Amino acid sequence: MSTVPRTASRPASGAPAATIRIAGLRVRHRRTVALDSVDLDLGPGVHGLLGPNGAGKTSLIRVLATVAEPSGGRVEILGHDTGDHRQRGEVRRHLGYLPQDFGYYPGFTVREFVAYVAWLKEMPADRVPAAVERAVARVGLADRIDAKVRRLSGGMVRRVGIAQAVVNDPRVLLLDEPTAGLDPEQRVEFRELLRELGASSTVVVSTHLVEDVAAACTDVTLVDAGRIAYRGTPPALAALGESAGGPGDHPIERGYTAALRAHRARADRPSAPEGTVR
C-alpha cells in the first residue's frame, strides 16, 4: 500500500525566514467552518494552493489579504500581526492581491486604474508613473495602456488585474485563480513572471491548473475541508502520483488524488495514529 511522505508546515533548518506565519487559523461562514486549525509558514518563493471547490482556499487568501477577519488564530505577515488594525495598514502597503472577481472602474483607462490602485497602496507620487508603465508592460499590455478597461477582452482585463497586484513590487503577492481567462501563450508568460517575482517575494497562487503548479511553484499546499492535507514540492507530489497510480492525466493530478484520499482516510479514523501528511 502506498504511503504519502511526511511534509512539514514550517520551513526546514537553513530555509529563508517565513514572511507569512499562520497559527491555529479558524474561519467560519455562518454555520460552516471554512478553515479549521490551520498552521502554515511561507517564505520567499511561489507557493501553489490546491484543493477541491469549497476546500477553503479563497478563505485563506482573503484572510491573508486582510479583507476578511478570521474567527480565531493568529496571522503574521512581514512580522506584523494582522489582527492589529494599526499593523494591518503597514502590511497592506507591501501586499499585492488579485481576487477571483476584482472590481474596476470601466471608465478608467488601464493607466488610470493601475495608478489609482498604486495611490490606494500609498506609493510615493513621484514613483507611480514609472511603476504603472512597468507593471502594465510586465503583463503584455503596454500597447493598450491608454485603452478603456471596458473595451478590453476578458483575458486582457484579467491581465490588468495582475498589473494592479504587482504595481507596488509587493513583498507578498496573493493571486486567486490568476490564469482564468488567459490563453495558453499568456499562461506561459505569466508563469515566467511568477518565477521572477518568487525570487524575492512570497507569492501564493490558488489555482486548479496543475500545469501552473508544475511549471512555476516551488512548493504546493493541498487544502481539503478546511485543513492542510499535504505540503511538499511539485516533484514530490508528482512522484507520489507515479507510485500511487490511479486517475489523472498528469502525475501531479494523480498525486493530488492520492494525497486527498490519504487525508480523508485519516479523517475517517480519528483514533488512529497520526498519518504521514499534515
Coordinates of C-alpha atoms in Angstrom, one line a residue:
M1 CA 0.0 0.0 0.0
S2 CA 1.4 3.4 -1.0
T3 CA 2.3 5.9 1.7
V4 CA 2.4 9.6 1.4
P5 CA 5.7 11.2 2.5
R6 CA 5.5 13.4 5.6
T7 CA 5.5 17.1 4.8
A8 CA 6.1 19.9 7.3
S9 CA 4.2 23.1 7.6
R10 CA 7.3 25.0 8.7
P11 CA 10.5 25.7 6.8
A12 CA 13.4 23.3 7.3
S13 CA 16.5 24.5 9.1
G14 CA 18.5 26.9 6.9
A15 CA 15.5 27.9 4.8
P16 CA 14.6 31.6 4.4
A17 CA 12.7 33.1 7.3
A18 CA 9.0 32.9 6.9
T19 CA 7.2 36.1 5.7
I20 CA 3.8 34.6 6.5
R21 CA 3.1 32.8 9.7
I22 CA -0.3 31.3 10.4
A23 CA -1.1 29.6 13.7
G24 CA -4.4 28.0 14.6
L25 CA -6.3 29.8 11.9
R26 CA -10.0 29.3 12.0
V27 CA -12.6 30.9 9.7
R28 CA -16.4 30.4 9.9
H29 CA -19.0 31.5 7.4
R30 CA -22.3 31.4 9.4
R31 CA -22.6 27.7 10.3
T32 CA -19.9 26.5 8.0
V33 CA -16.2 26.1 9.1
A34 CA -14.1 27.2 6.1
L35 CA -10.7 26.8 7.8
D36 CA -10.1 24.7 10.9
S37 CA -6.8 25.0 13.0
V38 CA -4.6 25.8 10.0
D39 CA -0.8 26.2 10.8
L40 CA 1.4 27.3 7.9
D41 CA 4.6 29.1 7.4
L42 CA 5.6 30.5 4.0
G43 CA 8.8 32.2 2.9
P44 CA 10.0 33.6 -0.4
G45 CA 9.1 31.6 -3.4
V46 CA 5.9 30.7 -5.4
H47 CA 3.5 28.6 -3.3
G48 CA 0.8 26.7 -5.1
L49 CA -2.5 26.4 -3.2
L50 CA -4.6 23.4 -4.4
G51 CA -7.8 21.8 -3.3
P52 CA -11.4 21.0 -4.3
N53 CA -14.1 23.7 -4.6
G54 CA -15.1 24.8 -1.2
A55 CA -11.9 23.5 0.5
G56 CA -11.1 26.9 2.0
K57 CA -8.5 28.2 -0.5
T58 CA -10.3 31.5 -1.2
S59 CA -11.0 32.0 2.5
L60 CA -7.3 31.6 3.3
I61 CA -6.3 34.1 0.5
R62 CA -8.9 36.6 1.8
V63 CA -7.6 36.4 5.3
L64 CA -4.0 36.9 4.2
A65 CA -5.1 39.8 2.0
T66 CA -6.6 41.4 5.2
V67 CA -10.1 41.7 3.6
A68 CA -11.6 39.0 5.8
E69 CA -11.4 38.6 9.5
P70 CA -10.5 35.2 11.0
S71 CA -12.7 33.6 13.7
G72 CA -9.6 32.5 15.6
G73 CA -5.9 32.0 15.5
R74 CA -3.1 34.4 14.6
V75 CA -1.7 35.6 11.2
E76 CA 1.6 37.5 10.9
I77 CA 2.8 38.9 7.7
L78 CA 6.2 40.5 7.4
G79 CA 6.4 40.4 11.2
H80 CA 3.2 42.3 11.7
D81 CA 0.1 41.0 13.5
T82 CA -2.8 41.4 11.0
G83 CA -5.2 41.3 14.0
D84 CA -4.0 44.7 15.0
H85 CA -5.6 47.4 12.8
R86 CA -2.5 49.7 13.0
Q87 CA -0.2 46.9 11.9
R88 CA -2.6 45.8 9.2
G89 CA -2.2 49.2 7.4
E90 CA 1.6 48.6 7.2
V91 CA 1.0 45.1 5.8
R92 CA -1.3 46.4 3.1
R93 CA 1.4 48.7 1.8
H94 CA 3.5 45.7 0.9
L95 CA 0.7 43.4 -0.4
G96 CA -0.5 42.7 -3.9
Y97 CA -3.8 41.0 -4.2
L98 CA -5.9 39.6 -7.1
P99 CA -9.2 38.1 -6.1
Q100 CA -11.2 35.8 -8.4
D101 CA -13.5 38.6 -9.3
F102 CA -11.9 42.0 -8.9
G103 CA -13.7 45.3 -9.2
Y104 CA -12.6 48.0 -11.5
Y105 CA -13.9 51.3 -12.9
P106 CA -14.8 50.6 -16.6
G107 CA -14.5 54.3 -17.5
F108 CA -10.8 54.3 -16.4
T109 CA -8.0 53.6 -18.8
V110 CA -5.6 50.9 -17.9
R111 CA -3.1 53.5 -16.9
E112 CA -5.6 55.4 -14.7
F113 CA -6.9 52.2 -13.0
V114 CA -3.4 50.9 -12.1
A115 CA -2.3 54.3 -11.0
Y116 CA -5.4 54.5 -8.8
V117 CA -4.5 51.2 -7.1
A118 CA -0.9 52.5 -6.6
W119 CA -2.4 55.5 -4.9
L120 CA -4.5 53.3 -2.6
K121 CA -1.3 51.5 -1.7
E122 CA 0.2 54.8 -0.7
M123 CA 3.0 54.7 -3.2
P124 CA 5.1 57.9 -3.4
A125 CA 3.5 60.0 -6.1
D126 CA 6.8 60.5 -8.0
R127 CA 7.2 56.7 -8.4
V128 CA 3.7 56.0 -9.6
P129 CA 4.0 56.8 -13.4
A130 CA 7.1 54.6 -14.0
A131 CA 5.7 51.9 -11.7
V132 CA 2.4 51.8 -13.7
E133 CA 4.2 51.6 -17.0
R134 CA 6.4 48.8 -15.8
A135 CA 3.5 46.8 -14.3
V136 CA 1.4 47.1 -17.4
A137 CA 4.4 46.1 -19.6
R138 CA 5.0 43.0 -17.5
V139 CA 1.6 41.7 -18.3
G140 CA 1.9 42.4 -22.0
L141 CA -0.5 45.4 -22.2
A142 CA 2.0 48.2 -23.0
D143 CA 0.2 48.9 -26.3
R144 CA -3.2 49.1 -24.5
I145 CA -2.2 51.2 -21.6
D146 CA -4.4 54.1 -22.6
A147 CA -7.4 52.0 -23.7
K148 CA -10.6 52.0 -21.6
V149 CA -10.8 48.9 -19.4
R150 CA -14.3 48.3 -20.5
R151 CA -13.2 47.9 -24.1
L152 CA -10.7 45.1 -23.3
S153 CA -11.4 41.4 -23.7
G154 CA -11.9 39.2 -20.6
G155 CA -8.3 37.9 -20.8
M156 CA -6.9 41.4 -21.0
V157 CA -9.0 42.6 -18.1
R158 CA -7.5 39.7 -16.1
R159 CA -4.0 40.9 -17.0
V160 CA -5.0 44.4 -15.8
G161 CA -5.8 42.7 -12.5
I162 CA -2.4 41.2 -12.4
A163 CA -0.8 44.5 -13.2
Q164 CA -2.6 46.3 -10.3
A165 CA -1.5 43.5 -8.0
V166 CA 2.2 43.9 -8.8
V167 CA 2.4 47.7 -9.3
N168 CA 4.0 48.3 -5.9
D169 CA 6.5 45.4 -6.3
P170 CA 4.9 43.7 -3.3
R171 CA 6.8 41.6 -0.9
V172 CA 3.7 39.4 -0.5
L173 CA 1.6 38.6 -3.6
L174 CA -1.7 36.8 -3.3
L175 CA -3.4 35.5 -6.5
D176 CA -6.7 33.7 -6.6
E177 CA -7.1 31.8 -9.9
P178 CA -4.9 34.3 -11.8
T179 CA -4.8 32.4 -15.1
A180 CA -8.6 32.2 -15.5
G181 CA -9.4 33.6 -19.0
L182 CA -5.8 33.6 -20.2
D183 CA -4.9 31.8 -23.4
P184 CA -2.1 29.2 -23.3
E185 CA 0.6 31.6 -24.5
Q186 CA -0.4 34.1 -21.9
R187 CA -0.3 31.5 -19.2
V188 CA 3.3 30.6 -20.2
E189 CA 4.3 34.2 -20.0
F190 CA 2.5 34.6 -16.6
R191 CA 4.4 31.6 -15.2
E192 CA 7.7 33.2 -16.2
L193 CA 6.5 36.4 -14.3
L194 CA 5.7 34.3 -11.3
R195 CA 9.1 32.7 -11.2
E196 CA 10.7 36.2 -11.5
L197 CA 8.5 37.5 -8.6
G198 CA 9.1 34.5 -6.4
A199 CA 12.9 35.1 -6.5
S200 CA 12.5 37.9 -4.0
S201 CA 8.8 37.8 -2.8
T202 CA 6.4 35.5 -1.2
V203 CA 3.8 34.6 -3.8
V204 CA 0.7 32.5 -3.0
V205 CA -1.3 31.2 -6.0
S206 CA -4.6 29.5 -5.7
T207 CA -5.2 27.5 -8.9
H208 CA -7.0 24.5 -10.4
L209 CA -4.4 24.1 -13.1
V210 CA -1.7 21.6 -12.4
E211 CA 0.4 23.0 -15.2
D212 CA 0.7 26.2 -13.3
V213 CA 1.9 24.3 -10.2
A214 CA 4.3 22.1 -12.1
A215 CA 5.9 24.9 -14.1
A216 CA 6.0 27.8 -11.6
C217 CA 5.6 26.8 -8.0
T218 CA 8.4 26.0 -5.6
D219 CA 6.1 24.1 -3.3
V220 CA 2.4 23.1 -3.1
T221 CA -0.1 23.1 -0.2
L222 CA -3.2 21.0 -0.6
V223 CA -6.3 22.1 1.4
D224 CA -9.3 19.8 2.0
A225 CA -12.3 20.6 4.1
G226 CA -10.6 23.5 5.7
R227 CA -7.5 21.6 6.8
I228 CA -4.0 21.2 5.4
A229 CA -3.9 17.8 3.7
Y230 CA -0.4 17.9 2.1
R231 CA 2.7 20.0 1.8
G232 CA 5.6 19.3 -0.5
T233 CA 7.3 20.2 -3.7
P234 CA 5.7 19.6 -7.1
P235 CA 8.3 16.9 -7.9
A236 CA 7.4 15.1 -4.6
L237 CA 3.7 15.3 -5.4
A238 CA 4.3 14.0 -8.9
A239 CA 6.4 11.2 -7.5
L240 CA 3.5 10.3 -5.2
G241 CA 1.3 10.2 -8.3
E242 CA 3.7 7.9 -10.1
S243 CA 3.8 5.5 -7.2
A244 CA 0.2 5.6 -6.3
G245 CA -1.3 5.3 -9.8
G246 CA -5.0 6.0 -10.2
P247 CA -6.9 8.5 -12.2
G248 CA -5.4 11.6 -13.8
D249 CA -3.5 12.6 -17.0
H250 CA -0.6 14.2 -15.2
P251 CA 1.5 12.7 -12.3
I252 CA 0.7 15.8 -10.2
E253 CA -3.0 15.1 -10.7
R254 CA -2.6 11.5 -9.6
G255 CA -0.5 12.7 -6.6
Y256 CA -3.2 15.2 -5.7
T257 CA -5.8 12.5 -5.7
A258 CA -3.6 10.1 -3.7
A259 CA -2.9 12.8 -1.1
L260 CA -6.6 13.7 -0.8
R261 CA -7.6 10.1 -0.3
A262 CA -4.9 9.6 2.3
H263 CA -6.0 12.7 4.2
R264 CA -9.7 11.7 4.1
A265 CA -8.9 8.1 5.2
R266 CA -7.2 9.5 8.3
A267 CA -10.1 11.9 9.0
D268 CA -12.4 8.8 9.0
R269 CA -10.2 7.2 11.6
P270 CA -9.7 9.8 14.3
S271 CA -8.5 7.3 16.9
A272 CA -5.7 6.0 14.6
P273 CA -2.1 7.3 15.0
E274 CA -1.3 10.5 13.0
G275 CA -0.6 9.7 9.4
T276 CA 2.2 10.9 7.2
V277 CA 0.6 14.0 5.8
R278 CA -0.1 17.1 7.9

